[in-house]
CSV table of C-alpha atoms in Angstrom, one decimal:
chain,number,residue,atom,x,y,z
A,1,MET,CA,175.2,59.6,71.3
A,2,GLN,CA,172.9,56.7,70.1
A,3,ILE,CA,169.8,58.3,71.5
A,4,TYR,CA,170.6,61.7,70.1
A,5,PHE,CA,170.7,60.3,66.5
A,6,CYS,CA,167.6,58.9,66.7
A,7,ILE,CA,165.6,61.8,68.0
A,8,HIS,CA,167.4,63.8,65.3
A,9,VAL,CA,166.4,61.4,62.4
A,10,LEU,CA,162.6,60.9,63.4
A,11,SER,CA,162.3,64.7,64.0
A,12,ALA,CA,163.6,65.9,60.7
A,13,LEU,CA,161.1,63.3,59.3
A,14,ASN,CA,158.3,64.9,61.4
A,15,ILE,CA,157.4,61.3,62.9
A,16,GLN,CA,155.8,60.9,66.3
A,17,LEU,CA,156.8,57.3,67.2
A,18,SER,CA,156.5,55.8,70.9
A,19,ALA,CA,159.2,53.4,71.8
A,20,ILE,CA,157.0,52.2,74.7
A,21,SER,CA,153.8,51.6,72.6
A,22,LEU,CA,156.1,49.5,70.4
A,23,ARG,CA,157.5,47.3,72.9
A,24,ILE,CA,160.9,47.4,71.3
A,25,PRO,CA,163.9,49.6,72.6
A,26,LEU,CA,165.1,53.2,71.4
A,27,GLY,CA,168.5,51.7,69.9
A,28,ASN,CA,166.5,49.2,67.8
A,29,ILE,CA,164.1,51.8,66.3
A,30,GLU,CA,167.1,54.1,65.7
A,31,SER,CA,168.6,51.3,63.6
A,32,GLN,CA,165.9,50.4,61.5
A,33,ALA,CA,164.9,53.9,61.2
A,34,ARG,CA,168.3,54.7,59.9
A,35,ALA,CA,168.6,51.8,57.6
A,36,VAL,CA,165.3,52.6,55.6
A,37,SER,CA,165.8,56.1,55.6
A,38,LEU,CA,169.2,55.7,53.8
A,39,GLY,CA,167.5,53.4,51.5
A,40,GLY,CA,164.5,55.7,50.7
A,41,VAL,CA,167.3,58.5,49.8
A,42,GLU,CA,168.6,56.5,47.6
A,43,LYS,CA,165.3,55.4,45.8
A,44,LEU,CA,164.4,59.1,45.6
A,45,ALA,CA,167.6,59.9,44.0
A,46,ALA,CA,167.3,57.1,41.5
A,47,VAL,CA,163.8,57.8,39.9
A,48,ASN,CA,161.5,60.9,39.4
A,49,ILE,CA,158.5,60.3,41.5
A,50,SER,CA,155.4,62.0,42.5
A,51,GLU,CA,155.5,64.5,45.7
A,52,LEU,CA,152.4,61.9,46.8
A,53,LEU,CA,155.2,59.6,46.9
A,54,THR,CA,158.0,61.3,48.0
A,55,ARG,CA,155.8,62.1,51.1
A,56,ALA,CA,155.3,58.6,51.3
A,57,GLN,CA,158.8,57.7,51.0
A,58,ALA,CA,159.4,60.3,54.3
A,59,LEU,CA,157.3,57.7,56.2
A,60,LYS,CA,158.8,54.4,55.7
A,61,PRO,CA,161.3,54.6,58.8
A,62,TYR,CA,157.8,55.0,60.6
A,63,CYS,CA,155.9,52.1,59.0
A,64,ALA,CA,158.9,50.1,58.7
A,65,ALA,CA,159.3,50.3,62.6
A,66,ILE,CA,155.7,49.3,63.2
A,67,ARG,CA,156.0,46.4,60.6
A,68,HIS,CA,159.3,45.1,62.4
A,69,THR,CA,157.1,45.2,66.0
A,70,ILE,CA,154.1,43.4,64.6
A,71,HIS,CA,156.3,40.5,62.8
A,72,GLN,CA,158.3,40.0,66.1
A,73,HIS,CA,155.1,39.6,67.9
A,74,PRO,CA,152.6,37.9,65.4
A,75,GLU,CA,149.3,36.8,66.5
A,76,PRO,CA,147.0,34.0,64.9
A,77,SER,CA,143.6,34.7,64.0
A,78,PHE,CA,141.4,36.0,67.0
A,79,GLN,CA,144.0,35.9,68.7
A,80,GLU,CA,145.8,39.3,67.4
A,81,SER,CA,144.9,41.1,70.9
A,82,GLU,CA,148.2,43.0,71.2
A,83,THR,CA,148.5,43.9,67.3
A,84,THR,CA,145.1,45.6,67.8
A,85,ALA,CA,146.2,47.5,70.9
A,86,LEU,CA,149.2,48.7,68.7
A,87,ILE,CA,147.0,49.6,65.6
A,88,ARG,CA,144.4,51.6,68.2
A,89,GLY,CA,147.0,53.3,69.9
A,90,GLU,CA,148.5,54.8,66.9
A,91,LEU,CA,145.1,55.9,65.3
A,92,GLU,CA,144.6,57.6,68.7
A,93,ARG,CA,147.6,59.5,68.5
A,94,MET,CA,147.0,60.3,65.1
A,95,GLY,CA,143.4,61.7,66.0
A,96,VAL,CA,141.7,58.9,63.9
A,97,GLU,CA,138.3,58.5,64.9
A,98,ILE,CA,137.7,54.6,66.3
A,99,LEU,CA,134.5,53.5,65.4
A,100,PRO,CA,132.4,51.8,68.0
A,101,VAL,CA,132.3,48.7,66.3
A,102,ASP,CA,131.7,45.4,68.2
A,103,LEU,CA,134.5,42.9,67.4
A,104,PRO,CA,136.6,40.6,69.4
A,105,THR,CA,140.0,42.1,67.5
A,106,GLY,CA,140.7,44.5,64.9
A,107,VAL,CA,139.9,48.2,64.7
A,108,VAL,CA,137.7,50.2,62.3
A,109,GLY,CA,138.7,53.8,62.1
A,110,ALA,CA,137.1,56.8,60.2
A,111,ILE,CA,138.8,59.7,58.4
A,112,ARG,CA,136.2,62.7,57.3
A,113,GLY,CA,137.5,65.1,54.7
A,114,THR,CA,136.5,68.6,55.3
A,115,LYS,CA,136.2,69.8,51.6
A,116,PRO,CA,132.5,70.0,50.3
A,117,GLY,CA,131.5,67.3,48.5
A,118,PRO,CA,129.0,64.6,47.8
A,119,GLY,CA,130.1,63.0,51.1
A,120,ARG,CA,131.0,59.4,49.4
A,121,ILE,CA,131.9,56.5,52.1
A,122,THR,CA,134.6,54.7,50.7
A,123,ALA,CA,137.0,51.8,52.7
A,124,LEU,CA,140.4,50.4,52.9
A,125,ARG,CA,141.2,47.2,54.4
A,126,ALA,CA,144.2,45.4,55.7
A,127,ASP,CA,144.2,42.4,57.6
A,128,ILE,CA,146.0,41.7,60.4
A,129,ASP,CA,146.9,38.5,61.7
A,130,ALA,CA,149.6,36.0,61.2
A,131,LEU,CA,150.1,32.0,60.2
A,132,LYS,CA,150.7,29.3,62.6
A,133,MET,CA,154.3,28.3,61.1
A,134,PRO,CA,157.8,28.8,62.0
A,135,ASP,CA,159.8,31.6,61.5
A,136,LEU,CA,162.8,31.2,59.7
A,137,CYS,CA,163.3,34.8,57.9
A,138,GLY,CA,166.6,35.1,59.8
A,139,LYS,CA,165.9,39.2,60.6
A,140,ALA,CA,167.0,40.4,63.9
A,141,TYR,CA,163.1,41.2,64.4
A,142,ALA,CA,162.1,37.6,63.7
A,143,SER,CA,159.0,36.0,65.6
A,144,GLN,CA,159.4,35.8,69.2
A,145,ASN,CA,156.3,34.1,69.2
A,146,GLU,CA,157.3,30.3,68.8
A,147,GLY,CA,155.1,28.6,65.7
A,148,VAL,CA,153.6,31.9,64.6
A,149,ALA,CA,155.0,34.0,61.8
A,150,HIS,CA,153.9,37.0,59.4
A,151,ALA,CA,154.9,34.7,56.3
A,152,CYS,CA,151.8,36.5,54.1
A,153,GLY,CA,153.1,40.1,54.6
A,154,HIS,CA,149.7,41.1,56.9
A,155,ASP,CA,152.4,43.0,59.0
A,156,GLY,CA,153.3,44.9,55.9
A,157,HIS,CA,149.6,45.6,54.8
A,158,THR,CA,149.0,46.8,58.6
A,159,ALA,CA,152.1,49.0,58.5
A,160,ILE,CA,150.9,50.7,55.3
A,161,LEU,CA,147.4,51.1,56.2
A,162,LEU,CA,148.9,53.3,59.1
A,163,GLY,CA,150.9,55.2,56.7
A,164,VAL,CA,148.1,55.9,54.5
A,165,ALA,CA,146.1,57.0,57.9
A,166,LYS,CA,149.1,59.7,58.4
A,167,LEU,CA,148.7,61.0,55.0
A,168,LEU,CA,145.2,61.3,54.8
A,169,MET,CA,145.2,63.0,58.0
A,170,GLU,CA,147.3,65.7,56.4
A,171,GLU,CA,145.0,65.9,53.8
A,172,ARG,CA,141.7,66.3,55.0
A,173,THR,CA,141.2,69.6,53.3
A,174,HIS,CA,141.7,67.9,49.9
A,175,PHE,CA,139.0,65.4,50.1
A,176,SER,CA,135.3,65.2,50.8
A,177,GLY,CA,133.5,62.1,52.4
A,178,THR,CA,134.7,59.7,54.6
A,179,VAL,CA,137.4,57.0,54.3
A,180,LYS,CA,137.2,54.0,56.7
A,181,LEU,CA,140.2,52.2,57.6
A,182,VAL,CA,139.5,48.6,58.4
A,183,PHE,CA,141.9,46.4,60.2
A,184,GLN,CA,140.5,43.2,59.8
A,185,PRO,CA,141.8,40.1,61.9
A,186,ALA,CA,141.4,36.6,60.7
A,187,GLU,CA,142.0,36.8,56.9
A,188,GLU,CA,143.9,33.5,57.6
A,189,GLY,CA,141.0,31.9,59.5
A,190,ILE,CA,138.9,32.5,56.5
A,191,GLY,CA,136.3,34.4,59.2
A,192,GLY,CA,137.3,38.0,59.8
A,193,ALA,CA,135.6,39.6,57.1
A,194,ARG,CA,132.4,38.2,58.2
A,195,ILE,CA,133.0,39.5,61.5
A,196,ILE,CA,133.3,43.1,59.8
A,197,ILE,CA,130.5,42.8,57.9
A,198,ASP,CA,127.9,41.4,60.4
A,199,ALA,CA,129.2,43.8,63.0
A,200,GLY,CA,127.7,46.4,60.5
A,201,ALA,CA,131.0,48.5,60.1
A,202,VAL,CA,130.7,48.5,56.4
A,203,ASP,CA,127.0,48.9,55.8
A,204,ASP,CA,127.4,52.2,54.5
A,205,VAL,CA,130.3,52.1,52.5
A,206,GLU,CA,130.1,52.6,48.5
A,207,SER,CA,133.2,50.3,47.7
A,208,ILE,CA,136.2,48.8,49.1
A,209,VAL,CA,139.9,48.2,48.2
A,210,CYS,CA,142.7,46.5,49.7
A,211,LEU,CA,146.2,45.8,48.6
A,212,HIS,CA,148.3,42.4,49.1
A,213,GLY,CA,152.1,42.3,48.5
A,214,TRP,CA,153.1,39.8,45.7
A,215,PRO,CA,156.9,38.8,45.5
A,216,TYR,CA,156.1,38.1,41.7
A,217,LEU,CA,156.2,42.0,40.7
A,218,LYS,CA,158.8,44.3,41.5
A,219,VAL,CA,159.1,47.0,44.1
A,220,GLY,CA,157.5,50.0,42.6
A,221,GLU,CA,154.7,48.2,40.5
A,222,ILE,CA,151.1,47.2,40.8
A,223,GLY,CA,149.0,44.8,39.3
A,224,ALA,CA,145.2,43.5,39.2
A,225,LEU,CA,142.9,41.1,37.2
A,226,GLY,CA,139.5,42.5,36.3
A,227,GLY,CA,136.6,40.5,36.9
A,228,LYS,CA,137.2,36.9,38.3
A,229,TYR,CA,140.4,36.9,40.1
A,230,MET,CA,140.3,34.5,42.9
A,231,ALA,CA,137.9,31.2,43.5
A,232,SER,CA,135.7,30.4,46.3
A,233,ALA,CA,136.8,28.2,49.0
A,234,ASP,CA,134.7,25.2,50.1
A,235,SER,CA,135.2,22.0,52.1
A,236,PHE,CA,133.3,18.6,52.1
A,237,LYS,CA,133.7,15.7,54.1
A,238,VAL,CA,132.0,12.4,53.2
A,239,LYS,CA,131.4,9.3,55.6
A,240,MET,CA,130.8,5.8,54.2
A,241,ILE,CA,128.9,3.8,56.3
A,242,GLY,CA,129.0,-0.1,55.7
A,243,GLN,CA,129.3,-3.2,57.6
A,244,GLY,CA,132.8,-4.3,59.5
A,245,GLY,CA,133.6,-8.2,59.4
A,246,HIS,CA,136.7,-10.1,58.7
A,247,GLY,CA,138.7,-9.8,55.6
A,248,CYS,CA,138.7,-13.4,54.7
A,249,ARG,CA,135.0,-13.2,54.5
A,250,PRO,CA,134.2,-10.1,52.3
A,251,TYR,CA,130.6,-11.4,51.4
A,252,LYS,CA,129.6,-11.3,54.8
A,253,ALA,CA,130.7,-7.6,55.3
A,254,VAL,CA,129.6,-4.6,53.3
A,255,ASN,CA,133.3,-2.8,52.6
A,256,PRO,CA,133.1,1.1,52.7
A,257,ILE,CA,136.7,1.1,51.3
A,258,THR,CA,135.6,0.0,48.2
A,259,ALA,CA,132.5,2.7,47.9
A,260,ALA,CA,135.0,5.5,49.1
A,261,ALA,CA,137.7,4.4,46.7
A,262,SER,CA,134.8,4.8,43.7
A,263,ALA,CA,133.7,7.8,44.7
A,264,ILE,CA,136.9,9.4,45.2
A,265,CYS,CA,138.1,8.2,41.5
A,266,ALA,CA,134.8,9.6,40.1
A,267,LEU,CA,135.4,13.0,42.0
A,268,SER,CA,138.6,13.5,40.5
A,269,ASN,CA,137.2,13.5,37.1
A,270,LEU,CA,134.0,15.7,38.3
A,271,PRO,CA,135.1,19.3,36.8
A,272,ALA,CA,136.9,17.8,33.3
A,273,ASN,CA,133.5,15.9,32.7
A,274,GLU,CA,131.0,18.0,34.1
A,275,VAL,CA,132.1,21.9,34.1
A,276,VAL,CA,132.1,23.6,30.5
A,277,THR,CA,136.0,23.9,29.6
A,278,ALA,CA,136.4,27.6,29.9
A,279,GLU,CA,135.4,27.4,33.6
A,280,GLN,CA,138.3,26.8,35.8
A,281,SER,CA,137.4,24.7,39.0
A,282,VAL,CA,139.0,22.3,41.1
A,283,VAL,CA,137.9,19.1,43.3
A,284,SER,CA,140.7,17.8,45.3
A,285,VAL,CA,140.2,14.9,48.0
A,286,CYS,CA,143.0,15.5,50.7
A,287,THR,CA,142.3,13.3,53.7
A,288,VAL,CA,141.2,9.9,53.7
A,289,HIS,CA,141.0,7.9,56.8
A,290,GLY,CA,139.3,4.1,57.2
A,291,GLY,CA,140.6,0.6,58.9
A,292,SER,CA,142.8,-0.3,61.8
A,293,ALA,CA,144.2,-3.7,60.9
A,294,PHE,CA,144.9,-5.4,58.1
A,295,ASN,CA,142.6,-8.1,58.1
A,296,VAL,CA,139.4,-6.1,59.7
A,297,ILE,CA,137.0,-4.7,57.2
A,298,PRO,CA,136.1,-1.2,58.6
A,299,ASP,CA,132.4,-0.2,59.5
A,300,THR,CA,133.2,3.4,58.0
A,301,VAL,CA,135.7,5.6,56.1
A,302,GLU,CA,135.5,9.0,55.8
A,303,PHE,CA,137.5,11.5,53.3
A,304,GLY,CA,137.2,15.1,52.4
A,305,GLY,CA,138.9,17.8,50.5
A,306,THR,CA,138.3,21.3,49.3
A,307,VAL,CA,136.3,22.4,46.2
A,308,ARG,CA,137.3,25.9,44.2
A,309,ALA,CA,135.7,27.7,41.4
A,310,LEU,CA,135.5,31.0,39.6
A,311,ASP,CA,132.1,31.2,38.9
A,312,PRO,CA,129.0,31.1,41.8
A,313,GLN,CA,126.9,28.6,39.3
A,314,VAL,CA,130.0,26.4,39.4
A,315,ARG,CA,130.4,26.4,42.7
A,316,ASP,CA,126.8,25.2,43.1
A,317,GLN,CA,127.3,22.8,40.4
A,318,LEU,CA,130.0,21.1,42.1
A,319,GLU,CA,128.3,20.7,45.3
A,320,ALA,CA,125.5,19.0,43.5
A,321,GLY,CA,127.6,16.6,42.0
A,322,ILE,CA,129.8,15.8,45.3
A,323,ARG,CA,126.8,14.8,46.7
A,324,ARG,CA,125.2,13.1,43.7
A,325,ILE,CA,128.5,10.8,43.3
A,326,ALA,CA,128.9,10.1,47.1
A,327,ALA,CA,125.4,9.0,47.0
A,328,GLY,CA,125.7,6.9,43.5
A,329,ALA,CA,128.9,5.3,44.8
A,330,ALA,CA,127.5,4.3,48.2
A,331,GLU,CA,124.5,3.0,46.7
A,332,MET,CA,126.6,0.8,43.9
A,333,TYR,CA,128.3,-1.0,47.0
A,334,GLY,CA,125.6,-1.2,49.6
A,335,CYS,CA,126.8,1.4,51.5
A,336,ARG,CA,125.2,4.6,53.1
A,337,ALA,CA,126.6,8.3,52.5
A,338,GLU,CA,126.8,11.1,54.7
A,339,VAL,CA,127.9,14.3,52.9
A,340,VAL,CA,128.7,17.5,54.8
A,341,TYR,CA,129.7,20.7,52.3
A,342,ILE,CA,130.8,23.7,54.3
A,343,ARG,CA,130.8,27.0,52.2
A,344,GLY,CA,133.8,28.8,53.2
A,345,VAL,CA,134.2,32.5,50.7
A,346,PRO,CA,132.8,33.3,47.5
A,347,PRO,CA,134.8,33.9,44.3
A,348,LEU,CA,136.8,37.0,44.2
A,349,ILE,CA,135.4,39.2,41.7
A,350,ASN,CA,137.1,42.9,41.0
A,351,ASP,CA,134.8,45.5,39.8
A,352,PRO,CA,136.2,46.6,36.5
A,353,ALA,CA,134.9,50.3,36.5
A,354,LEU,CA,136.6,50.6,40.1
A,355,LEU,CA,139.4,48.7,39.1
A,356,ASP,CA,140.5,51.4,36.3
A,357,GLU,CA,140.4,54.1,39.1
A,358,VAL,CA,142.8,51.9,41.1
A,359,LEU,CA,145.4,51.6,38.2
A,360,ALA,CA,144.9,55.1,37.6
A,361,ALA,CA,145.5,56.3,40.5
A,362,GLY,CA,148.3,54.0,40.6
A,363,GLU,CA,149.7,55.3,37.6
A,364,LYS,CA,149.1,58.8,38.8
A,365,ALA,CA,151.2,58.4,42.0
A,366,LEU,CA,154.0,55.9,41.0
A,367,GLY,CA,154.1,56.3,37.1
A,368,LYS,CA,152.9,54.9,34.1
A,369,ASP,CA,155.6,52.0,34.1
A,370,ALA,CA,154.4,51.0,37.4
A,371,VAL,CA,151.0,49.3,36.4
A,372,ARG,CA,152.2,45.6,35.2
A,373,PRO,CA,149.8,42.7,33.7
A,374,LEU,CA,149.0,40.6,36.4
A,375,ASP,CA,148.4,36.7,35.3
A,376,GLY,CA,145.1,35.1,36.5
A,377,PRO,CA,142.8,34.0,37.4
A,378,VAL,CA,144.2,32.1,40.3
A,379,MET,CA,142.4,29.0,42.4
A,380,GLY,CA,143.8,30.5,45.6
A,381,ALA,CA,141.4,32.3,47.8
A,382,GLU,CA,140.8,35.4,49.7
A,383,ASP,CA,137.8,36.4,52.3
A,384,PHE,CA,137.9,40.0,51.0
A,385,SER,CA,135.6,38.5,48.5
A,386,LEU,CA,132.9,38.8,51.2
A,387,TYR,CA,133.1,42.8,51.2
A,388,ILE,CA,132.8,42.3,47.4
A,389,GLU,CA,129.8,39.9,47.4
A,390,LYS,CA,128.0,42.1,50.1
A,391,LEU,CA,129.0,45.9,48.3
A,392,LYS,CA,129.0,44.8,44.6
A,393,LYS,CA,132.1,46.9,44.3
A,394,GLY,CA,135.3,46.2,45.4
A,395,VAL,CA,139.1,46.0,44.3
A,396,PHE,CA,141.7,43.1,45.6
A,397,PHE,CA,145.0,44.6,43.8
A,398,ARG,CA,148.5,43.5,44.4
A,399,LEU,CA,151.7,45.4,45.4
A,400,GLY,CA,155.4,44.4,44.1
A,401,THR,CA,157.6,43.2,46.7
A,402,ALA,CA,160.4,41.9,44.9
A,403,GLU,CA,163.8,43.6,44.5
A,404,GLU,CA,165.3,43.5,40.9
A,405,THR,CA,167.7,41.0,42.0
A,406,ASP,CA,165.8,38.3,43.0
A,407,SER,CA,166.0,35.8,40.6
A,408,GLU,CA,163.6,33.2,42.9
A,409,PRO,CA,161.5,35.2,44.9
A,410,VAL,CA,160.4,33.7,48.3
A,411,ALA,CA,156.8,32.6,48.2
A,412,LEU,CA,154.2,33.4,50.4
A,413,HIS,CA,153.3,31.3,53.4
A,414,ASN,CA,157.4,30.0,53.0
A,415,SER,CA,158.7,30.1,56.3
A,416,HIS,CA,161.3,32.3,55.0
A,417,PHE,CA,159.5,35.0,53.5
A,418,ASP,CA,159.5,38.8,55.1
A,419,PHE,CA,157.9,41.6,53.7
A,420,ASN,CA,159.8,44.4,51.9
A,421,ASP,CA,159.8,47.4,53.6
A,422,GLU,CA,161.1,49.1,50.6
A,423,ALA,CA,157.3,48.4,48.9
A,424,ILE,CA,155.6,50.5,51.8
A,425,PRO,CA,155.8,54.0,50.4
A,426,TYR,CA,154.5,52.4,46.9
A,427,GLY,CA,151.4,50.9,48.7
A,428,ILE,CA,150.7,54.0,50.7
A,429,ALA,CA,151.0,56.7,47.8
A,430,THR,CA,148.6,54.5,45.4
A,431,MET,CA,146.0,54.3,48.3
A,432,VAL,CA,146.1,57.9,49.2
A,433,GLN,CA,145.7,59.1,45.4
A,434,LEU,CA,142.8,56.9,45.0
A,435,VAL,CA,140.8,58.4,47.6
A,436,LEU,CA,142.0,61.9,46.7
A,437,ASP,CA,140.9,60.8,43.4
A,438,GLN,CA,137.4,59.5,44.7
A,439,HIS,CA,136.7,61.9,47.0
A,440,GLN,CA,137.0,65.1,44.9
């Protein structure tokens, strides 16, 4: 009886889902499909929504089942082999073209519209990796990989983009050009976007858009900020080299701790004293290592931290300031400084014109009240900025995941976080509407 119910629900929704490919029992798919399907019916009855959103709601059981499987089997950066196989299998079953891109993990698909038109090529991106942290979400599909969890919602992003693929395959006669679907590895490792770019996967792409779940917006809402939205993320390490000696005879030693302390204090004031007030920036010293005994002056001290900036010129200014301060503090106390500065990702700067298109698509698909103001900029970082740096045209927008009753939403990167299945159709509808608008 249970098996019959599962088949009946899934076939009625025109959903093709392989229990074997998802590595979960048929009964689990049934219970997940029934739960999200009933939730979808309630949502449809409560609000007046577009036809596109109605169709996206019908895909929620499929996408939720996919998400739960990915959530249960999370994989960290550059180890997403099973997740990659699942995505590839689903795309192949849909008939989506898999592009021959040389990647360690991750998939790039292409859907080509058949409507006559200018032949634009755009891209949509979803990140697929998980975090190295425990999963305390308490759900039946909680992580089975100890110490790894989808606590940033990438399982939801992946499920949404697979839902987008399903709808776009049905809509090929209604759009022209090509849409690339980038299932990117290693966003948390701040390196996956670079791998995709270096492989040439977006060389011919005009623009790229991605969404990210956001627990500070309600389900059914989207938000974005034009221009500077997220910071660059660099790291630095300074090694102060002195001359060790006995703590009772400091005059016969050169104490690198004194030099390091002076540099650390100066670095904490660098943004306030040297960066124009209107520009947000951060220099945080987060590690200090030196000494092994209470009465021994060490030969070296090492300290390091993170640097954040919203403006590329400020980023350059901060790097130069760190090098100058470290060298000056070392010279003042007779030491020598070695500085290693590692550039991570650049600032994420949303293209204003493309942002208008995204928000217009959101209004059309979800309703005028769906687009909400977004606080920012923020000093967090995202390697999606690498795509924007290359293409000069991209948008990163937020998708609400909070329920109306959530007074204190669970934050991203929290062990209790779990992406809200109710948000999935709104992400699908917004992205599909954007494609239909862009590729007329």
